Short mmCIF file of C-alpha atoms and ligand atoms in Angstrom, two decimals:
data_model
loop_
_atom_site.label_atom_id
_atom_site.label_comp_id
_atom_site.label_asym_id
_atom_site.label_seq_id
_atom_site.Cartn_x
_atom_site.Cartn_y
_atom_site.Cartn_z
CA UNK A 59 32.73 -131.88 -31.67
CA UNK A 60 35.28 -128.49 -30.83
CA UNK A 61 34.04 -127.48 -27.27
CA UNK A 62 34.77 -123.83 -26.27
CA UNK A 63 36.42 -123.29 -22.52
CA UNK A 64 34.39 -121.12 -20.49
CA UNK A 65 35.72 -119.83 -17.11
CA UNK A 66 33.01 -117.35 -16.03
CA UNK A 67 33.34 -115.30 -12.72
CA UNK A 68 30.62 -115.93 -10.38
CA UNK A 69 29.66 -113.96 -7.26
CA UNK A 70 26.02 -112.57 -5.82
CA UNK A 71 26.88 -110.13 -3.45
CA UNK A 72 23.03 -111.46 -1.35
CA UNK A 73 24.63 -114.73 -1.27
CA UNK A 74 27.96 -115.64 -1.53
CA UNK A 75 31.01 -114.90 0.66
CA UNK A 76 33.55 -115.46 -2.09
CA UNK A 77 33.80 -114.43 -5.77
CA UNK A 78 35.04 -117.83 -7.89
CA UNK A 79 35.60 -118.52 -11.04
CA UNK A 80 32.71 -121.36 -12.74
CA UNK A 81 34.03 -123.75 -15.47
CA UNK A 82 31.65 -124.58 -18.58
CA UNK A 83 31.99 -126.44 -21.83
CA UNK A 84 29.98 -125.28 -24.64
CA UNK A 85 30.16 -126.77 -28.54
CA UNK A 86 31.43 -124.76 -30.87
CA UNK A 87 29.36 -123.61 -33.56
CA UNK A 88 30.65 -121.50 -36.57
CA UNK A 89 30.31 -117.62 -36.18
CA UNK A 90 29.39 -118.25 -32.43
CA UNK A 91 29.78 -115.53 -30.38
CA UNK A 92 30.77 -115.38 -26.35
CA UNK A 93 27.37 -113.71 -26.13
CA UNK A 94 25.99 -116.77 -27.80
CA UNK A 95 28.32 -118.77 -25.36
CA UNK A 96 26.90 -117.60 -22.54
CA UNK A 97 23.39 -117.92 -24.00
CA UNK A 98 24.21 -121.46 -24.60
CA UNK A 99 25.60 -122.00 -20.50
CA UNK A 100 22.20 -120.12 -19.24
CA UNK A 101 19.69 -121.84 -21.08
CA UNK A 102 21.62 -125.68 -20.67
CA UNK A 103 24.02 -125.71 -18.38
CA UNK A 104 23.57 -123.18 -15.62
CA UNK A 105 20.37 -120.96 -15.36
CA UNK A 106 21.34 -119.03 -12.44
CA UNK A 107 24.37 -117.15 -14.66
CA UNK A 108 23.24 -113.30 -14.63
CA UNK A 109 23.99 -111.61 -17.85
CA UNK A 110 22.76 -108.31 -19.23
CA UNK A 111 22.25 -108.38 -22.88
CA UNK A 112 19.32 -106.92 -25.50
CA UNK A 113 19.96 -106.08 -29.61
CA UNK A 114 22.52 -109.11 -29.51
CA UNK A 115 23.73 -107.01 -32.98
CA UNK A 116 26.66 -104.46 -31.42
CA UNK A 117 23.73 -101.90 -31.23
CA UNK A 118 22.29 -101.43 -27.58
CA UNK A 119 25.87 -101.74 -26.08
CA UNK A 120 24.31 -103.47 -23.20
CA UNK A 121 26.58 -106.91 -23.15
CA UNK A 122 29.83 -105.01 -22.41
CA UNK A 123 32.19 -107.53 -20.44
CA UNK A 124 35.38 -108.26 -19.99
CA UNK A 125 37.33 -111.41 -22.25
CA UNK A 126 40.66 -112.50 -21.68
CA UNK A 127 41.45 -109.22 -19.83
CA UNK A 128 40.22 -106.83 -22.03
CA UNK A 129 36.92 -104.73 -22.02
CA UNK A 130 34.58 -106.13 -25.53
CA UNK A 131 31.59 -106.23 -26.39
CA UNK A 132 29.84 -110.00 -25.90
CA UNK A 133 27.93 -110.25 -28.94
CA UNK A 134 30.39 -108.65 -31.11
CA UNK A 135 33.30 -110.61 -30.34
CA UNK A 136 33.53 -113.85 -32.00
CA UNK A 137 34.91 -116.62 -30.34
CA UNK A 138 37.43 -117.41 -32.87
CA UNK A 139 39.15 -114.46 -32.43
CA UNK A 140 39.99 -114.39 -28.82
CA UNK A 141 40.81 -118.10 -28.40
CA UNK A 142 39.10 -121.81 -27.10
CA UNK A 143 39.72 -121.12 -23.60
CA UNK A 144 37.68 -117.76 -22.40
CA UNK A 145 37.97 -115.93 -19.41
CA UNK A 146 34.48 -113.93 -18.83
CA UNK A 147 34.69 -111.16 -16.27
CA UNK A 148 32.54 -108.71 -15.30
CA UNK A 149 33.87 -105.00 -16.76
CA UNK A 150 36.02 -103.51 -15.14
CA UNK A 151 35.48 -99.60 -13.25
CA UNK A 152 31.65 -100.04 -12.98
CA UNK A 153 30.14 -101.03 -9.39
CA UNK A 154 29.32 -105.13 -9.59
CA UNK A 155 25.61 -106.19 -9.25
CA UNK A 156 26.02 -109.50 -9.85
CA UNK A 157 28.03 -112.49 -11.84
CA UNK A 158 28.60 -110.47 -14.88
CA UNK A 159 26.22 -107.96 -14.51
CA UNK A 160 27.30 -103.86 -13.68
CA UNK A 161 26.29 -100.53 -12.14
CA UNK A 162 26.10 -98.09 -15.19
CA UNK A 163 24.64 -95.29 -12.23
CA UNK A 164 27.61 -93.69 -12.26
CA UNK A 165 28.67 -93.99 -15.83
CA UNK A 166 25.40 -92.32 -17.35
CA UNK A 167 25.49 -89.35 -14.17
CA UNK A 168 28.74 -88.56 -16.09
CA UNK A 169 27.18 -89.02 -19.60
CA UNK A 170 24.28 -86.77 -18.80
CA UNK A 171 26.52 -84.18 -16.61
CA UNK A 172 28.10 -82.96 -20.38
CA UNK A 173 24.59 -82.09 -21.71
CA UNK A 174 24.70 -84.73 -24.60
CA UNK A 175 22.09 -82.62 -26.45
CA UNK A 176 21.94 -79.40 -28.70
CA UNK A 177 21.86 -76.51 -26.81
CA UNK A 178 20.11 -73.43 -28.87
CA UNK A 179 19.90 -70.15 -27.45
CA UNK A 180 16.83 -69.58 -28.47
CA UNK A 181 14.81 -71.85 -26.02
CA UNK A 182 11.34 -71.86 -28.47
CA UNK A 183 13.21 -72.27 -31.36
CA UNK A 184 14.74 -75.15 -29.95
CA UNK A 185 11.25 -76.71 -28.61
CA UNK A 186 9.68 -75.73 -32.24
CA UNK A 187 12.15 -75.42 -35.02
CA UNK A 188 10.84 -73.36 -37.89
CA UNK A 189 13.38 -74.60 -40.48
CA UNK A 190 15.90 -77.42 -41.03
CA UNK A 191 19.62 -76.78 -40.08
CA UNK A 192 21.49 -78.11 -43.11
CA UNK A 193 25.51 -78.68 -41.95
CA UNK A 194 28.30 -79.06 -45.39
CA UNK A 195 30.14 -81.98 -45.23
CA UNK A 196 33.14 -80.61 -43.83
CA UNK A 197 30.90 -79.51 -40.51
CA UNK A 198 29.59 -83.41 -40.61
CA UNK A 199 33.38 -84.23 -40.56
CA UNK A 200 33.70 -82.63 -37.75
CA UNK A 201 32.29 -84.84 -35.25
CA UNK A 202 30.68 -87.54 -37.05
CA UNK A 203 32.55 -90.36 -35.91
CA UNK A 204 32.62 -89.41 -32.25
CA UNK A 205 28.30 -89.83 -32.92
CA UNK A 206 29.04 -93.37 -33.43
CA UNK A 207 29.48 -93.90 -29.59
CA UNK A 208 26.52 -96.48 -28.41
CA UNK A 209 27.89 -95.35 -24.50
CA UNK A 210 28.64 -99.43 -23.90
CA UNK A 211 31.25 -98.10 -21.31
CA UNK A 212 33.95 -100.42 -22.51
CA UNK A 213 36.34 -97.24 -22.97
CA UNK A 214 35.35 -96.11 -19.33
CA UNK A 215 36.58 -99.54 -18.05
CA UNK A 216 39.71 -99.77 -19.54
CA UNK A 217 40.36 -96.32 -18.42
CA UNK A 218 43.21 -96.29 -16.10
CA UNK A 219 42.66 -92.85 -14.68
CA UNK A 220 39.14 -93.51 -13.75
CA UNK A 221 40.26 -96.67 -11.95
CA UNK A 222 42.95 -94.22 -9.74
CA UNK A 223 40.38 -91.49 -9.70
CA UNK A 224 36.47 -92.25 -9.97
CA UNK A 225 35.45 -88.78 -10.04
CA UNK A 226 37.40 -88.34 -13.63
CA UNK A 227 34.73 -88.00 -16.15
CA UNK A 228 36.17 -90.68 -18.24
CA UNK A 229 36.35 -90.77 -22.47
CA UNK A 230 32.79 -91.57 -22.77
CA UNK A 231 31.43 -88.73 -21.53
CA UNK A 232 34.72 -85.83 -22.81
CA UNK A 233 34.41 -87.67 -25.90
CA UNK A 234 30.59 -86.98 -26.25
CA UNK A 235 30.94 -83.49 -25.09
CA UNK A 236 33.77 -82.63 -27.77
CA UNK A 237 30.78 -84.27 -30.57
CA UNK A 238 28.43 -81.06 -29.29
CA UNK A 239 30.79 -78.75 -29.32
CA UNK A 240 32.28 -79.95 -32.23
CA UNK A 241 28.86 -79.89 -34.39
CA UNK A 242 27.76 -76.23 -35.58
CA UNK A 243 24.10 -76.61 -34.72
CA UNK A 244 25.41 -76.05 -31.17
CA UNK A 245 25.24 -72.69 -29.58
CA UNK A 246 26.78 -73.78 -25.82
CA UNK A 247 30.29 -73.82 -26.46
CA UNK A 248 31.22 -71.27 -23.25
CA UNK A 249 29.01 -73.27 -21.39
CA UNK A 250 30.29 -76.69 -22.88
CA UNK A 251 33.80 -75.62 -22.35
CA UNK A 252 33.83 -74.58 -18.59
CA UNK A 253 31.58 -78.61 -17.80
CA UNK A 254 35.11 -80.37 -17.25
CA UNK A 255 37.52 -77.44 -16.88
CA UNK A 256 38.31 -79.02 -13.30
CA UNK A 257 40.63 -80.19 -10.70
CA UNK A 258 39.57 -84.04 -11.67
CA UNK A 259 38.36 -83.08 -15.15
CA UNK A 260 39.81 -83.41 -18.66
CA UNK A 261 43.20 -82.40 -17.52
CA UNK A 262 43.45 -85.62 -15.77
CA UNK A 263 44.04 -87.66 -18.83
CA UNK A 264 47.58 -89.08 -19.46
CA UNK A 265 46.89 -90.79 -22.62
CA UNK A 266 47.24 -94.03 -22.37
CA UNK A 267 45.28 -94.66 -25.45
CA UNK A 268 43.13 -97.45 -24.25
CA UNK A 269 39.56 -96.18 -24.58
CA UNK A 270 40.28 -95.79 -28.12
CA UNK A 271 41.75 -99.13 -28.30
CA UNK A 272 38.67 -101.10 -27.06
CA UNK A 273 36.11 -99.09 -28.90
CA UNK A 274 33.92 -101.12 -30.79
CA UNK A 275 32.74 -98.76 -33.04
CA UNK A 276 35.97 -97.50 -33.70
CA UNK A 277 35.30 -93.78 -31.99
CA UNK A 278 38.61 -92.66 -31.15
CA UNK A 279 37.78 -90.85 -27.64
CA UNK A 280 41.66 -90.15 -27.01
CA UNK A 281 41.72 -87.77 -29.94
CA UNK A 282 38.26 -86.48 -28.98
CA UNK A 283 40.30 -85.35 -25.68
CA UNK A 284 43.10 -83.93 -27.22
CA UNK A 285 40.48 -82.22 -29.82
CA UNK A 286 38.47 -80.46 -26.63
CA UNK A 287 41.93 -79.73 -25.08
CA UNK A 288 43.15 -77.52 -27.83
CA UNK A 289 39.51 -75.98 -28.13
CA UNK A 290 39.89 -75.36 -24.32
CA UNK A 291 42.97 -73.43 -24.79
CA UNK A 292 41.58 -71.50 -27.24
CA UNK A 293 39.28 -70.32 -25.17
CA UNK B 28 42.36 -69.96 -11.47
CA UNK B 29 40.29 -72.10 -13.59
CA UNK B 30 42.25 -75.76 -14.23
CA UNK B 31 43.04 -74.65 -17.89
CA UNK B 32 44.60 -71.64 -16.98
CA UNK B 33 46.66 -73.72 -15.10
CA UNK B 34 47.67 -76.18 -17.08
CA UNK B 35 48.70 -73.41 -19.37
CA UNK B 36 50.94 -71.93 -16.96
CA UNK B 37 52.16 -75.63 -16.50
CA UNK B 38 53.40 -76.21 -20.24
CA UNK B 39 54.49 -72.33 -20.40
CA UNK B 40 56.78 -72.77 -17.04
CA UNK B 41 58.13 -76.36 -18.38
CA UNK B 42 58.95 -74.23 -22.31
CA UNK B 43 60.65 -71.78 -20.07
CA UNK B 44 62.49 -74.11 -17.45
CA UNK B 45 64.56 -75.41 -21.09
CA UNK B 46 65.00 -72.29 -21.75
CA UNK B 47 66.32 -70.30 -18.18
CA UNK B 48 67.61 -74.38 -17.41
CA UNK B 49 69.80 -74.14 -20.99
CA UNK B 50 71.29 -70.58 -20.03
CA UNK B 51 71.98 -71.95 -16.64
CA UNK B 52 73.57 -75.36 -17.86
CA UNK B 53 75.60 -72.91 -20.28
CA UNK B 54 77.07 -71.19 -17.59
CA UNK B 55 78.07 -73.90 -15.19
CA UNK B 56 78.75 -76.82 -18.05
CA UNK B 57 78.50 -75.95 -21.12
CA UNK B 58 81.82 -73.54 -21.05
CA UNK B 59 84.40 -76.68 -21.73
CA UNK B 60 84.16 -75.95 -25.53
CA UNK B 61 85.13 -72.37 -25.45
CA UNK B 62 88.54 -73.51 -23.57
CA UNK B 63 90.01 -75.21 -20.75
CA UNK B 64 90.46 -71.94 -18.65
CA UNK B 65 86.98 -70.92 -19.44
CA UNK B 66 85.66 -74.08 -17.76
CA UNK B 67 88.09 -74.02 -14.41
CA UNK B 68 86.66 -70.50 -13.74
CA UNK B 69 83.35 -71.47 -13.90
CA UNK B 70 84.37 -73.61 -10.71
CA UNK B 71 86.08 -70.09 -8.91
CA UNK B 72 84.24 -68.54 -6.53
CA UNK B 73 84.67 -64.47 -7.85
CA UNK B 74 87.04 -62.75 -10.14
CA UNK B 75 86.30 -64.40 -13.72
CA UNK B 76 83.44 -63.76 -16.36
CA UNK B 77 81.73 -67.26 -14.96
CA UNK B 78 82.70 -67.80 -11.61
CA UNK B 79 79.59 -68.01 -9.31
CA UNK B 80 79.84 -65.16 -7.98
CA UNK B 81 80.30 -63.11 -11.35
CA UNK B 82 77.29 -65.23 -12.66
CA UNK B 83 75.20 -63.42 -9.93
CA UNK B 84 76.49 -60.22 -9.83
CA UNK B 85 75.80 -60.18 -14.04
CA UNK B 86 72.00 -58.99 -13.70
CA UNK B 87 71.11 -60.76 -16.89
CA UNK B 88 72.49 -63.94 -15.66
CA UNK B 89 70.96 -63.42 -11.89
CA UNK B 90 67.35 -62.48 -13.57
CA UNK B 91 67.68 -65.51 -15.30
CA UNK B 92 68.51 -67.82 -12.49
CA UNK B 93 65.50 -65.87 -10.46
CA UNK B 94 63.12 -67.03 -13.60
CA UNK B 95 64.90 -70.78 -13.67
CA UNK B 96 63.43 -70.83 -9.63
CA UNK B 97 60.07 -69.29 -10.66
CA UNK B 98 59.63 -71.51 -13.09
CA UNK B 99 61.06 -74.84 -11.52
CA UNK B 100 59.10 -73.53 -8.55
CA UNK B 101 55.43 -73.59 -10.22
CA UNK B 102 55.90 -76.77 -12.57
CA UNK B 103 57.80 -78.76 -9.49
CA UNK B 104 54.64 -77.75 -7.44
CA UNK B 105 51.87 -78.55 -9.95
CA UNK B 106 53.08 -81.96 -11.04
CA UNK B 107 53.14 -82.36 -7.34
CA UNK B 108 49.49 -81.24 -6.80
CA UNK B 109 48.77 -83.22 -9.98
CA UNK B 110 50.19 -86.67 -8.42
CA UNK B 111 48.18 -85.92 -5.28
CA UNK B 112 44.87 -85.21 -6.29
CA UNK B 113 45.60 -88.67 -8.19
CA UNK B 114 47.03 -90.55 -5.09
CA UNK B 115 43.98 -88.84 -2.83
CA UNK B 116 40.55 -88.67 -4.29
CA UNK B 117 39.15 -87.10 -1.81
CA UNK B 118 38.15 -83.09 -1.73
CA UNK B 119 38.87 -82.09 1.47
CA UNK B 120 42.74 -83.44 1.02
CA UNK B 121 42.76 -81.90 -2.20
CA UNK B 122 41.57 -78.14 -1.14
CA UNK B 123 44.18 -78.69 1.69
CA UNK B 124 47.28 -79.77 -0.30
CA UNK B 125 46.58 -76.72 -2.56
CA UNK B 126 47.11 -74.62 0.27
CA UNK B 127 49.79 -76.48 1.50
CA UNK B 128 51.83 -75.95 -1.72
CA UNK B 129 51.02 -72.70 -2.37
CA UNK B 130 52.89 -71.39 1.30
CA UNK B 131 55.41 -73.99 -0.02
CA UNK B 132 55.47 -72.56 -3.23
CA UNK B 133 55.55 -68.79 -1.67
CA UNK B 134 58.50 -69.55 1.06
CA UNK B 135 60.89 -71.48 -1.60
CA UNK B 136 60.10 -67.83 -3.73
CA UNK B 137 60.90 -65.74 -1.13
CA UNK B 138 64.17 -68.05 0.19
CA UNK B 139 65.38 -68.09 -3.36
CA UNK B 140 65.13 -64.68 -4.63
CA UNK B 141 66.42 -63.95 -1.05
CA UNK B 142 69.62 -65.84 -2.06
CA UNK B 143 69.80 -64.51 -5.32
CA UNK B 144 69.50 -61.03 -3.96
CA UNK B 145 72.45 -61.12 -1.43
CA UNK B 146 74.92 -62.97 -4.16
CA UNK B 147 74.10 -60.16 -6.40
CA UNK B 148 74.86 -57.22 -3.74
CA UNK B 149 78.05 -59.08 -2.52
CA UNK B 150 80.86 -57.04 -3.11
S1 FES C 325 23.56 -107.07 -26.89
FE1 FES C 325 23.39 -105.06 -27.71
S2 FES C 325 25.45 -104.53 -28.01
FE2 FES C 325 25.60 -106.58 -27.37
#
């Protein structure tokens, strides 16, 4: 029977002095995925493996971790594609907790700090809508696919600026903040605009691309940036 | 200044350093086409249409060369702020560095359009 390679980092801060690096062997089973992998090592092999995990469908974004260097999703990510050796690591840019397991504290303070909501200006409106707000297609357009972001983090960690500078808000969060300005329900966009207009705020970004690279929902956060740039500049 | 504002002055001041940086190339290297004579005298200190001197004393050339230092001035100094606040996360470096490259940013000014000044009164 095909075994799958699985070198998973290990370290509890309460316990051990030294990270290291745990070798498994789990059979391969068609359409298995590293979440299922890891599944496999915790049940069988090793319970004491922490893993954070829930909809184990690419919904919840909770199993975010990082495979053969680069930031995926654990129950997305088929096995097949990324080769019968693995290299599990905990993501990269988030505080550790524990074996593959991260501080999302941080992440989700950023998240919240660009009001991921509809802001109306009329407060009881707002609280008790009297009427639908119908949106044409080409307002939909506008920020539909940056809706599609399930906030996994796995742009934030490959993020090279955040890794040089932790107080940058990272895509996640400009990306989601250029959705609400973007959608014509809003009515914050002064508001909106002045959130990251900052020393350590959107300017920061050099493009390197990689958020929307790792994206598995395919949300494109880079051009989110350079969207909310140009809106910035227009004042 | 909010950050936008001065990024805006960023991309503005690196448009016009290719422009005043062009005019100023022109002068000093860009003359060999017109002529071999042409270019020697832009290597003469006074008494031909591009010597260094003459390029001073012209007050469309010597406003030029005063923008080309404005302008090399503020983008020089904000890419350097830029790499900083990168290189130090930490507030209390970065509100210091600001004001550390804006009395940078002042004295090169004032040095400069000193220098550009006299060259333009020498007679
Ligand atoms: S377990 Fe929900 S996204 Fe992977």
């Amino acid at each position: 029977m095909k075994t799958v390679r699985f070198s998973v980092y290990r370290f509890d801060p309460s316990s051990d002095k030294k990270e290291r690096y745990a070798t498994y062997e789990v059979p391969y089973k068609t359409g298995m995925t590293v979440l299922d992998g890891l599944l496999y090592i915790k049940e069988r092999l090793d319970h004491t493996l922490a893993i954070r995990y829930s909809c184990r469908m690419g919904i919840c974004g909770s199993c975010g971790m990082t495979v053969n260097g680069l930031p995926r999703l654990a129950c997305y990510t088929q096995v097949k594609e990324v080769g019968w050796s693995l290299k599990v690591e905990p993501l990269r840019n988030h505080p550790h907790v524990r074996d593959l397991v991260t501080n999302f504290d941080e992440f989700f303070k950023k998240h919240k700090s660009v009001k991921p909501w509809l802001v109306r200006t009329d407060s009881r409106e707002q609280e008790s809508p009297t009427s639908q707000y119908l949106q044409s297609d080409a307002e939909l357009e506008k920020y539909i696919q940056f809706s599609y972001c399930i906030s996994c983090g796995l742009c934030y960690s490959a993020c090279p600026v955040v890794s040089s500078l932790p107080e940058f808000p990272g895509p996640q969060a400009l990306a989601l903040l250029y959705r609400y300005l973007a959608d014509s329900r809003d009515q914050s966009r002064s508001e909106r605009l002045k959130i990251v207009d900052e020393a350590v705020g959107i300017w920061r970004c050099h493009f390197a691309g990689s958020c929307s690279q790792v994206c598995p929902k395919g949300v494109d956060p880079a051009l989110a940036i350079q969207l909310l740039r140009r809106e910035m500049m227009r004042g | 200044m909010r950050e936008k504002n001065v990024m805006l002055l960023h991309y503005l001041s690196g448009v016009g350093i290719l422009i005043f940086g062009g005019i100023h190339l022109f002068t000093v290297f860009f003359t060999r086409p017109l002529g071999e004579t042409v270019w020697e005298t832009t290597l003469l200190f006074e008494g031909h249409q591009f010597a260094i001197l003459e390029v001073y004393r012209n007050m469309l050339l010597a406003s030029s060369l005063w923008f080309l230092l404005l302008f090399t001035t503020f983008h020089g100094l904000n890419g350097l702020r830029v790499i900083l606040i990168e290189l130090f996360p930490n507030r209390a470096v970065r509100s210091a560095t600001r004001y550390v490259l804006l009395f940078l940013g002042f004295a090169l000014m004032v040095y400069g359009t000193r220098t550009i000044v006299i060259a333009h009164m020498i007679r």
